[in-house]
Coordinates of C-alpha atoms in Angstrom, one line a residue:
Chain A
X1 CA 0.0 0.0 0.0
X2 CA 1.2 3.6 -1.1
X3 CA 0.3 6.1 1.2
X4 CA 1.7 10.1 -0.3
X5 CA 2.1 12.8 1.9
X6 CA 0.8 16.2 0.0
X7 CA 2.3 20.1 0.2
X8 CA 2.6 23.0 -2.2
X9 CA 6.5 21.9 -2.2
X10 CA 6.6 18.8 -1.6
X11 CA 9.9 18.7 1.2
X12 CA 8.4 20.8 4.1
X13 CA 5.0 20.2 5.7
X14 CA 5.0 16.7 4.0
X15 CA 7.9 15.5 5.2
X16 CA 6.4 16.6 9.0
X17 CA 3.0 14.4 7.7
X18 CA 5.2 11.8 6.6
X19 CA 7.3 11.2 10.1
X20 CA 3.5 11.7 11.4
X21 CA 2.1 9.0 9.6
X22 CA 4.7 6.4 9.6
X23 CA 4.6 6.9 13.6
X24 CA 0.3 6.6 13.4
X25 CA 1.2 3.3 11.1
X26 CA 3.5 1.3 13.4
X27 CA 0.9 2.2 16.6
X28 CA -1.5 0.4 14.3
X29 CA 0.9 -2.5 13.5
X30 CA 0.8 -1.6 9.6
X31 CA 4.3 -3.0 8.2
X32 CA 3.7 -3.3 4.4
X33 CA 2.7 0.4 3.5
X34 CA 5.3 2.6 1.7
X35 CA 5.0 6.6 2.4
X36 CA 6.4 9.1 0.5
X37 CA 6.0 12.9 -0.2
X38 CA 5.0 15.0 -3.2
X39 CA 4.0 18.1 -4.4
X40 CA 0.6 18.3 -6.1
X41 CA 1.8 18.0 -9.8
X42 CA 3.9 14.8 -8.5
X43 CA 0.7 13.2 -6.7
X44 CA -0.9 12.6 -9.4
X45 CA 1.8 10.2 -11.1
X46 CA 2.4 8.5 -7.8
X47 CA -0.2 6.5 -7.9
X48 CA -1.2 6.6 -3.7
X49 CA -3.6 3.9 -2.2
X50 CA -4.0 7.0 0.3
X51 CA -3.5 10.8 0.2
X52 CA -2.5 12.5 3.7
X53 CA -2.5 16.6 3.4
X54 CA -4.5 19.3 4.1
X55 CA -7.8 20.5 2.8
X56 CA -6.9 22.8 0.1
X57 CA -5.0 20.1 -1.6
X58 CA -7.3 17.5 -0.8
X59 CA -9.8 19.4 -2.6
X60 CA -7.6 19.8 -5.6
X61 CA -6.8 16.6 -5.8
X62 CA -10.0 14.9 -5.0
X63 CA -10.5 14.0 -8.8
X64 CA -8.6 11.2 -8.2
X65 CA -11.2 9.3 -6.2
X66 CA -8.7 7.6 -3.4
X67 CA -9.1 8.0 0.3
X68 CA -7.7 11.4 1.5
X69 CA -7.0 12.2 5.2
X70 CA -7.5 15.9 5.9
X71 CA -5.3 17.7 8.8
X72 CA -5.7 20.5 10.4
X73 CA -3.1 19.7 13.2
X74 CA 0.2 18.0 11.2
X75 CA 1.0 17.4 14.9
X76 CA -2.1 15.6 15.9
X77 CA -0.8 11.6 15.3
X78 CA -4.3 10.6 17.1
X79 CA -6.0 11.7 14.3
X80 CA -4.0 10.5 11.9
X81 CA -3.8 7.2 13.2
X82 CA -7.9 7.2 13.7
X83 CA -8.4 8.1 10.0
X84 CA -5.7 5.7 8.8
X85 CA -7.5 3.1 10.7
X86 CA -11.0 3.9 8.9
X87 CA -9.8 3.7 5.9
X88 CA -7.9 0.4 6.5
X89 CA -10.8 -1.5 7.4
X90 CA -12.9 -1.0 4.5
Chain B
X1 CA 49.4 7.4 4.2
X2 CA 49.6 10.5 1.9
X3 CA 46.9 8.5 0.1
X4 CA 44.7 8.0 2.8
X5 CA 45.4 11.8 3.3
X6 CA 44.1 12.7 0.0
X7 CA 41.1 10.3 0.0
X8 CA 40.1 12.1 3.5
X9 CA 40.3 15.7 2.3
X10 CA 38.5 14.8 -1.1
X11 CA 36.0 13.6 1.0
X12 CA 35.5 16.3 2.9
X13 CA 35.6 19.0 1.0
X14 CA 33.1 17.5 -1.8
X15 CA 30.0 18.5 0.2
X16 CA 27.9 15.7 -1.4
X17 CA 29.9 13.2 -0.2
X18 CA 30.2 14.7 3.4
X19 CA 26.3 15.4 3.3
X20 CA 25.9 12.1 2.8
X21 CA 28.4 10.8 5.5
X22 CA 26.2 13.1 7.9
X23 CA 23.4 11.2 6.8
X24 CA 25.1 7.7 7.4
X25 CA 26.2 8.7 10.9
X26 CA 22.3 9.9 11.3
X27 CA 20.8 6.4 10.0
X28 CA 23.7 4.2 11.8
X29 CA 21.9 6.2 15.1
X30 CA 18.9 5.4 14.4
X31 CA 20.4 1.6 14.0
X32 CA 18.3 1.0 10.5
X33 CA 19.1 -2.0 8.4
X34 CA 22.0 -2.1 6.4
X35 CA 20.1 -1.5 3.0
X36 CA 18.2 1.1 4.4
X37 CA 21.4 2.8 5.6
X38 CA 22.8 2.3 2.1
X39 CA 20.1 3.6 0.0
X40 CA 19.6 6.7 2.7
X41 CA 23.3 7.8 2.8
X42 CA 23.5 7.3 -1.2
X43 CA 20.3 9.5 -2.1
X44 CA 21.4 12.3 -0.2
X45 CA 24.6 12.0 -2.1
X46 CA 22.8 12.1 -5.1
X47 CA 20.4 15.0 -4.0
X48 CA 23.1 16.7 -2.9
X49 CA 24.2 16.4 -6.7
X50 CA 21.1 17.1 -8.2
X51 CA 20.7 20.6 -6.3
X52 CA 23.6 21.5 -7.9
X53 CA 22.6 20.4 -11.4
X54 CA 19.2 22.6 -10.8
X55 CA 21.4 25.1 -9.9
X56 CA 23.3 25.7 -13.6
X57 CA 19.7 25.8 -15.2
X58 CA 18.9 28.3 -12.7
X59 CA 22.1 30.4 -14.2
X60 CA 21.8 29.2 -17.3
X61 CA 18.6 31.2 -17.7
X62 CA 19.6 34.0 -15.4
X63 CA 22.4 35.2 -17.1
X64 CA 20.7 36.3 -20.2
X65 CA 17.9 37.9 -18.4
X66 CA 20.4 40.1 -16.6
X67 CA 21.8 41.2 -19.8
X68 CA 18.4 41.8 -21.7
X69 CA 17.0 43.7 -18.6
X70 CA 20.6 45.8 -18.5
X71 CA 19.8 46.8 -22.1
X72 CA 16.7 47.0 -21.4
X73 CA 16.3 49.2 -18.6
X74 CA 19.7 49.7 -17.4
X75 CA 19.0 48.3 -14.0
X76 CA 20.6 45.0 -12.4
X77 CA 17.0 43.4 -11.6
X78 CA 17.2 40.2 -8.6
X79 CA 14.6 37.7 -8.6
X80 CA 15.1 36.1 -4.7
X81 CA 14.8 32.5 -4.9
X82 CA 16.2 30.9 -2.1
X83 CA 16.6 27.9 -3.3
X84 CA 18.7 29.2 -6.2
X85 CA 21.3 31.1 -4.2
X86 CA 21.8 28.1 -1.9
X87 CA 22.3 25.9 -5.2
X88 CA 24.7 28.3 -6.6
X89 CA 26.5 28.8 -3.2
X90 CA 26.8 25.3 -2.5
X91 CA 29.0 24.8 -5.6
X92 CA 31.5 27.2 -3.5
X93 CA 30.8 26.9 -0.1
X94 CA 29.1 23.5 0.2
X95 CA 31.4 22.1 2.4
X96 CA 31.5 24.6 4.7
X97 CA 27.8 24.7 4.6
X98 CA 27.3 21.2 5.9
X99 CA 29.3 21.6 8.8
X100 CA 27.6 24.9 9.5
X101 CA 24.3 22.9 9.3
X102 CA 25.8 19.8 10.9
X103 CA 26.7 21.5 14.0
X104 CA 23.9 24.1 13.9
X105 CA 21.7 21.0 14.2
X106 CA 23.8 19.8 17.0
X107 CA 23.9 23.1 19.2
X108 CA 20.0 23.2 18.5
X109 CA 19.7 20.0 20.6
X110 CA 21.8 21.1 23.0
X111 CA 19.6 24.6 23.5
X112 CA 16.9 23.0 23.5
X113 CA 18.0 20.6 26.6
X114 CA 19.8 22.9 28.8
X115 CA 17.8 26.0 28.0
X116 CA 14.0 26.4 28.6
X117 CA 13.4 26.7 24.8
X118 CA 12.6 23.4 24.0
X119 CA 12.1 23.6 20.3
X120 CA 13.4 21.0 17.5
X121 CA 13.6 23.4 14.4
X122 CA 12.4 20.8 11.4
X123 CA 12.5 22.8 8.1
X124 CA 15.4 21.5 7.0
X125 CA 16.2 23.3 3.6
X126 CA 16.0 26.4 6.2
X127 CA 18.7 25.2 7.7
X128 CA 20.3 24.2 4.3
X129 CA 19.7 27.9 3.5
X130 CA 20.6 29.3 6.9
X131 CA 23.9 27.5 6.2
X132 CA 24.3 28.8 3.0
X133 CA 24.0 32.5 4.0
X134 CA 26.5 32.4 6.5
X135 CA 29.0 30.4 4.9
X136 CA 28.7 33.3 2.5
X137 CA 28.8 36.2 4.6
X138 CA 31.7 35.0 6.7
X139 CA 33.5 34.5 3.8
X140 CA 33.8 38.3 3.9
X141 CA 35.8 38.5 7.4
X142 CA 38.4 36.1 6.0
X143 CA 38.4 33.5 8.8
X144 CA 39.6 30.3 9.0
X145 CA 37.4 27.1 7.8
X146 CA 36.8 26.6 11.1
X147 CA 35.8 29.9 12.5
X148 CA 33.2 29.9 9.8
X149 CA 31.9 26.9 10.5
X150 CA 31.8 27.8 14.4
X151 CA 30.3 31.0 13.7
X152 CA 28.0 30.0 11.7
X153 CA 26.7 27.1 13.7
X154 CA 25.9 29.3 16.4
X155 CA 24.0 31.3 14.3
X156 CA 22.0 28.4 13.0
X157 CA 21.6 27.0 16.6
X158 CA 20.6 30.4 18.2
X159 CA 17.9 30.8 15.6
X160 CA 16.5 27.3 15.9
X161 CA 15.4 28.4 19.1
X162 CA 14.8 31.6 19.0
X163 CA 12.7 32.0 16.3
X164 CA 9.9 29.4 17.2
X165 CA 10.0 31.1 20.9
X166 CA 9.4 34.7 19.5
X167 CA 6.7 33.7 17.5
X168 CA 5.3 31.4 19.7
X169 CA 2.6 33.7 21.0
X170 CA 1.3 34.4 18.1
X171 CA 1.1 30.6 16.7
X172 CA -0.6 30.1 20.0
X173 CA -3.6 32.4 19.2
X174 CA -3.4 31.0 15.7
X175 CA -3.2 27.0 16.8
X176 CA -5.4 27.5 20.1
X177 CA -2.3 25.6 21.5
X178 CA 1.0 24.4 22.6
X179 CA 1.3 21.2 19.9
X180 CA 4.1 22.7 17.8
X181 CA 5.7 25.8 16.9
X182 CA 6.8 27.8 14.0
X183 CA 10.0 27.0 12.3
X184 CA 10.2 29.2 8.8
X185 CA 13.4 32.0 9.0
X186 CA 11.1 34.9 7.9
X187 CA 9.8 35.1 11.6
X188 CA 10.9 38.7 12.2
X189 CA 8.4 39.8 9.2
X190 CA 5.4 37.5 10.6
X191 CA 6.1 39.2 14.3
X192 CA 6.1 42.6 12.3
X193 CA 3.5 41.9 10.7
X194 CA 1.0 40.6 14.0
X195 CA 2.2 44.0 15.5
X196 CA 0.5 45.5 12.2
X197 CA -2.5 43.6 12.6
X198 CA -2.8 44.8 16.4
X199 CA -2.3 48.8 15.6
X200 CA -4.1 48.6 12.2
X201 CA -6.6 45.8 12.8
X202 CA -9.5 45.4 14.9
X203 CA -12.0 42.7 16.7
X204 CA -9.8 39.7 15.2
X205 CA -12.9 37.2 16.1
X206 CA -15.7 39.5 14.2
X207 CA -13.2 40.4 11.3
X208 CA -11.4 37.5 10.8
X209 CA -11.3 36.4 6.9
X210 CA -12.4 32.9 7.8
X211 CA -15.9 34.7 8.4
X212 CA -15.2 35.7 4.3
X213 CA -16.4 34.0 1.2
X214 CA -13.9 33.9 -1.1
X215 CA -14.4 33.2 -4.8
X216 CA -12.7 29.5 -6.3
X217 CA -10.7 30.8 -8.7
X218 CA -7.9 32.0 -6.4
X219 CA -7.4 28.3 -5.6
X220 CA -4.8 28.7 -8.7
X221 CA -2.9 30.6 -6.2
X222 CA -1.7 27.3 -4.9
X223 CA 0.5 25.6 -7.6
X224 CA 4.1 27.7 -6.6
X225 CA 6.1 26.2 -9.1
X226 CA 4.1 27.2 -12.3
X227 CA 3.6 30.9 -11.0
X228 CA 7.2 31.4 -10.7
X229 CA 7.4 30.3 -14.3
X230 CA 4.7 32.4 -15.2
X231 CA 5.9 35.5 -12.9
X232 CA 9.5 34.7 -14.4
X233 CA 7.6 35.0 -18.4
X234 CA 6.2 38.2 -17.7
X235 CA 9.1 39.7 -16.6
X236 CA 10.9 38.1 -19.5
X237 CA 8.6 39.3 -22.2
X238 CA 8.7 43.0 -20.8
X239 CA 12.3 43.4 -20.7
X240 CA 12.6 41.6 -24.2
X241 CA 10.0 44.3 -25.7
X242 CA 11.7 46.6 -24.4
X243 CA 15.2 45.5 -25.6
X244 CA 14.2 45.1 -29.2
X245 CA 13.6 41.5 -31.0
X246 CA 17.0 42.7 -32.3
X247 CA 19.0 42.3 -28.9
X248 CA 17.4 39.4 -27.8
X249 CA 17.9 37.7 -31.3
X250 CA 21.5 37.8 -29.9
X251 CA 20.2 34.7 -27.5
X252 CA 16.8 33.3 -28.7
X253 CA 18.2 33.2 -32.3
X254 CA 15.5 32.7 -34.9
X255 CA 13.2 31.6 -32.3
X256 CA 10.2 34.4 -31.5
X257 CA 10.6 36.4 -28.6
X258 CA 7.3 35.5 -27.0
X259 CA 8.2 32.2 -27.3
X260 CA 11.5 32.3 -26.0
X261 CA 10.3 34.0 -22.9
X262 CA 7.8 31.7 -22.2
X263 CA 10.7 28.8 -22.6
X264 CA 13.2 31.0 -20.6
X265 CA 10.3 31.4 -17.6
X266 CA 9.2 27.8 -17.8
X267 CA 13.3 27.2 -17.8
X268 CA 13.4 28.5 -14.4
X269 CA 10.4 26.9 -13.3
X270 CA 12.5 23.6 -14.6
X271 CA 15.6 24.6 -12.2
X272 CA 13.8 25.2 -9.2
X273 CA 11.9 21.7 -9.8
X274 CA 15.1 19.8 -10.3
X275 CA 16.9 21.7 -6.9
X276 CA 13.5 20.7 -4.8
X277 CA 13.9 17.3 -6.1
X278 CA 17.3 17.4 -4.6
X279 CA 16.7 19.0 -1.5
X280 CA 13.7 16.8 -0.9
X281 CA 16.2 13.6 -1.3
X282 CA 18.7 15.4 1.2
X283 CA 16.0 16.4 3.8
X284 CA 14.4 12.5 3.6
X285 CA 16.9 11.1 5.5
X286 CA 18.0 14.1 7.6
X287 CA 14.9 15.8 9.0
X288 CA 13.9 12.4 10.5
X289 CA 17.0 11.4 11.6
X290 CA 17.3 14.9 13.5
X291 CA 13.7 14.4 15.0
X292 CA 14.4 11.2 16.1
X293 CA 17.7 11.9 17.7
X294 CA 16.8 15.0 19.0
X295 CA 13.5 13.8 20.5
X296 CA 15.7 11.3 22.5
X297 CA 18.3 13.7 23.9
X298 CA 15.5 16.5 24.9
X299 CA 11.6 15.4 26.5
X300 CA 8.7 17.4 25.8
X301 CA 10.4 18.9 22.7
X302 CA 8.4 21.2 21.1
X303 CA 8.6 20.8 17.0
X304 CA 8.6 24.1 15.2
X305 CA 7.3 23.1 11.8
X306 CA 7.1 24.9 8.5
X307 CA 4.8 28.0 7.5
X308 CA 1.8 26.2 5.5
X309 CA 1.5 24.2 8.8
X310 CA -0.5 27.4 10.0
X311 CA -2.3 27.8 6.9
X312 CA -5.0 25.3 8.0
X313 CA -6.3 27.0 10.6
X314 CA -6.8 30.3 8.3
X315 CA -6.9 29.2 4.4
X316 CA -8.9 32.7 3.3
X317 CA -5.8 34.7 5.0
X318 CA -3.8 33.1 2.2
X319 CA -5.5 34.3 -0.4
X320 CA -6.2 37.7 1.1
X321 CA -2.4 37.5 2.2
X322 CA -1.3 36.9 -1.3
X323 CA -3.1 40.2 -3.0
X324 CA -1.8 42.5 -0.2
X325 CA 1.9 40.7 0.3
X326 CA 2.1 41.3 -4.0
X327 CA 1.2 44.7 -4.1
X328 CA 3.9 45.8 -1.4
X329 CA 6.4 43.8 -3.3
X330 CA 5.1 46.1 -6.0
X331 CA 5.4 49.1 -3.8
X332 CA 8.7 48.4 -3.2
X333 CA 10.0 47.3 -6.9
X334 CA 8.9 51.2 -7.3
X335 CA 11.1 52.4 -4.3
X336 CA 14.0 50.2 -5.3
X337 CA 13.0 51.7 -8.8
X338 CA 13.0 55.3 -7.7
X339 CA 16.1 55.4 -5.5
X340 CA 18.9 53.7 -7.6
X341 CA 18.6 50.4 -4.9
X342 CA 19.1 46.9 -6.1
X343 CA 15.6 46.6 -7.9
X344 CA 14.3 43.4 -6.4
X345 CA 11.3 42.1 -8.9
X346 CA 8.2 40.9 -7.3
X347 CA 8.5 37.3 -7.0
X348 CA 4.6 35.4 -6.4
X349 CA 6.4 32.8 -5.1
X350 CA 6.8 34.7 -1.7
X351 CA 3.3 36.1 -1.8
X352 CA 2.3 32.4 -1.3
X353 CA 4.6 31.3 1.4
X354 CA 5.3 34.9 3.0
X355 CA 2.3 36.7 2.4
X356 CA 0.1 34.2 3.5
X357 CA 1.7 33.4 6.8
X358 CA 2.2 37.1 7.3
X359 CA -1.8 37.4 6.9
X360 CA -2.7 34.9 9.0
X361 CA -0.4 36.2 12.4
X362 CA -2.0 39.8 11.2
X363 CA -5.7 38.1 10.9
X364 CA -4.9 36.6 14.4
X365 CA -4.1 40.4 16.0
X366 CA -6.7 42.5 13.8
X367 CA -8.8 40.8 11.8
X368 CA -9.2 41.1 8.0
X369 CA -8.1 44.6 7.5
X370 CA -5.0 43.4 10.1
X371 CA -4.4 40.7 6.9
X372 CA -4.3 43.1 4.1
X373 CA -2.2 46.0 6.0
X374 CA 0.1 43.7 7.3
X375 CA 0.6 41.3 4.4
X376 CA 1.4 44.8 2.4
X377 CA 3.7 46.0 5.0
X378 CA 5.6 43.0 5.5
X379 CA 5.9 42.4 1.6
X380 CA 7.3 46.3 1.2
X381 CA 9.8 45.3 4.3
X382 CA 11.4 41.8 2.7
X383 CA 12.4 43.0 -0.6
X384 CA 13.7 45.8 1.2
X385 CA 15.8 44.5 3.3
X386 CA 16.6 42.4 0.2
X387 CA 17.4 45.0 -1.9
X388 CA 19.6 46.5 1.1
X389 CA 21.6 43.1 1.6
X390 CA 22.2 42.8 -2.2
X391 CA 25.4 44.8 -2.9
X392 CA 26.8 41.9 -0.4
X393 CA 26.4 39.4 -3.1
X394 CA 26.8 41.4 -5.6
X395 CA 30.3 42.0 -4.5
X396 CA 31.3 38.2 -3.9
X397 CA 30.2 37.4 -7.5
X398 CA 26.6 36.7 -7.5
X399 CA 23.7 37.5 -10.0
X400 CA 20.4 37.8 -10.6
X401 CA 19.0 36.2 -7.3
X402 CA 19.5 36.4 -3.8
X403 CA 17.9 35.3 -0.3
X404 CA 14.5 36.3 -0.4
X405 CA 13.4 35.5 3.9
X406 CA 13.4 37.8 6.0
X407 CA 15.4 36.2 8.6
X408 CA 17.5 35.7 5.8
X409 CA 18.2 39.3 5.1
X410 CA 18.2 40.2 8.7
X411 CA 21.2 38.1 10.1
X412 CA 22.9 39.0 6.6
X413 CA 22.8 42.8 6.8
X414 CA 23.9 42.0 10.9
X415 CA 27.0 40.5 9.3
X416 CA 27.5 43.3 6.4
X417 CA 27.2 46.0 9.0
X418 CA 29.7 44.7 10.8
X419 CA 31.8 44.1 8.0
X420 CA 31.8 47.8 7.2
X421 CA 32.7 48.7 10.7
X422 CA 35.5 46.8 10.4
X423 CA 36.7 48.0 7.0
X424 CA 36.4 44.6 5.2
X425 CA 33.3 45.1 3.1

């Protein structure tokens, strides 16, 4: 599973969401899923399972149809690890 | 021996090779697998490399612009990009730049144990940049390697710390609390600019610009990349009218000149994609080797994390930040314009990042009119100080783009001044 981690630049508030998620990940025992980081324009050929990043890019990416997780807090690994577990189980 | 010699000193002064030794040391910490260590310490070797290949298309492009805009309009224009300087000075002073942010990484730790400022500054291509600047300012005392590198780890250190505290009461309003702090090196602008907000602004809860509607269209605001190409065209196509098709035949041969400014500003978008590749392969392995080392040596470390962090608690500041932070960049391409100064062209790029964040800590203080006024302000004040700090580059051999940060510009013209006390610059 490919999981991509979403900012304007790709190398600064991703890289934050990606730590983040791989932290939210091994609390949930997940050991196969691969995270990286991207810019918008890079997304897109990434191919994610799952796109982590806030709403504004979320929204600009949600033609894609794959599960996003929205922050508001890049700090908040709870919340991360909550909506990484929703979208697990389906 | 002599050979062993030689093979050390090769090492250490080509900066990829040490960047990727300080990765190697940071993985081998972190005890990762042996191919994990392998494939870490050899991409940030090859990022390293690659931010220095962006860099030549970045002067590639640059050098004929300067000359078209000379003829043009007889003015030296900059375009601050700091990821382009910090390319071009790493092909210099990369060495000394790694050690700077080696060791400014290092005395960051060690602040943030034995002082009460316990924040873990994560934007690593600040510190990149941070490195670069002083490495290149220093070079202007004529010190030893090593007092450079001392120098300007301290600097680094002091303002991993600092910064995030300084601006930690205004992230505070901005966050509603204490989970992380700000880490971007244009802090004294984003502190200006929440004073702004609080003499200019009122009723920040009525006024605030999340209360706004704004139309979809400025979501285009959000692709930084493809401005700066765009931004880079029109600035392009205005000085080549203005030169004649006849001058700028001298470079785009029999290619149109409308066409060969859109190539030369899409050029320059295609530089500054190929150095953030780079830097994003260098920071992979760094940033989270520093977080997890860091979070070892100091508890309740406080991460202060990069501007657009903030942005999601106040996305309509952005865009309002945006208009207001481009028409003082405007306002101060006139001054620059008016007085003979280093004429620093407005650069969208920073209305994004800059602008935006300077919005939202002026939002936070006074409300919407806080945002415009001190989005405007705070873009007049950076290419200003820019403008100021250029003659510094200017005069160790650099064109056509400098540091665009305030923080940036700040500890730079600290280091000028005190150059021209002493006689040396």
């Amino acid at each position: 599973m490919k999981i991509v981690c979403v900012c304007a630049m790709g190398l600064g508030s991703s890289l934050i969401l990606r730590m983040n998620v791989e932290k939210a990940l091994e609390r949930l025992g997940v050991k196969d899923a691969k995270v990286e980081v991207a810019d918008t324009g890079s997304a897109r050929g990434a191919n994610p399972d799952v796109i982590v990043s806030s709403h504004s890019f979320c929204e600009e990416l949600a033609d894609m149809n794959v599960p996003m997780v929205e922050v508001v807090n890049y700090t908040d690994i709870a919340y991360i690890e909550a909506e990484l577990k929703e979208i697990l189980s389906k | 021996m002599n050979t062993i010699i030689s093979i050390l000193t090769s090492v250490i002064s080509q900066a990829a090779v040490l960047v990727a030794l300080i990765s190697f040391i940071g993985l081998v910490a972190q005890r990762a697998s042996i191919e994990r260590t392998m494939t870490g310490t050899l991409k940030t070797f090859l990022g390293f490399l690659i931010m220095g290949q962006g860099s030549n298309i970045i002067t590639g492009m640059l050098d004929p612009l300067n000359e078209i805009m000379m003829e043009a309009f007889h003015i030296q224009g900059v375009i601050p990009v700091n990821e382009a300087i910090t390319a071009m000075a790493s092909e210099q002073y990369g060495t000394k730049m790694a050690f700077i942010a080696f060791f400014g990484l290092i005395i960051n730790i060690l602040l943030a144990r034995f002082t009460k400022f316990k924040y873990i500054f994560l934007s690593g291509h600040h510190t990149i940049i941070m490195a670069a600047l002083t490495a290149v300012m220093l070079s202007m005392f004529g010190l030893p390697t090593a007092g450079v590198i001392a120098i300007g780890a301290i600097v680094v250190g002091i303002m991993s710390v600092l910064t995030p505290a300084i601006s930690m009461p205004f992230v505070r309003k901005i966050t509603g609390g204490e989970t992380f702090a700000l880490g971007h090196w244009a802090t004294t602008g984003y502190i200006f600019s929440g004073f702004i907000g609080k003499i200019f602004g009122k009723n920040p809860e009525e006024t605030s610009t999340e209360k706004m509607e704004l139309p979809k269209w400025m979501g285009f605001f959000k692709e930084p990349v493809i401005l700066m190409g765009i931004g880079v065209f029109i600035i392009e196509i205005i000085c080549c009218a203005f030169a004649g098709s006849e001058f700028v035949a001298n470079y785009a041969g029999t290619t149109h000149m409308v066409v060969w400014a859109l190539m030369q500003g899409f050029i320059f978008s295609a530089g500054v994609s190929v150095i953030l590749l780079g830097v994003r392969m260098i920071l992979a392995e760094l940033v989270p080797a520093f977080k997890g080392i860091a979070e070892r040596i100091v508890p309740n470390a406080i991460p202060a994390l990069d501007c657009p962090t903030v942005f999601t608690f106040a996305p309509n500041a952005i865009m309002v930040g945006f208009i207001g932070y481009t028409i003082g960049q405007f306002i101060a391409f006139g001054i620059c314009l008016a007085t003979g100064m280093t004429v620093i062209i407005p650069t969208l790029l920073h209305s994004f990042f800059m602008g935006g964040t300077a919005a939202i800590f002026a939002n936070a203080t006074g409300g919407r009119r806080g945002a415009v006024i001190g989005s405007l302000l705070t873009g007049v004040l950076n290419n200003m100080l820019c403008s100021l700090l250029f003659p510094a580059f200017a005069a160790l051999g650099f064109a056509g783009t400098t540091f665009a940060d305030t923080d940036f510009s700040i500890i730079g013209l600290i280091f000028y001044g005190i150059a021209h006390l002493l006689g040396v610059a």
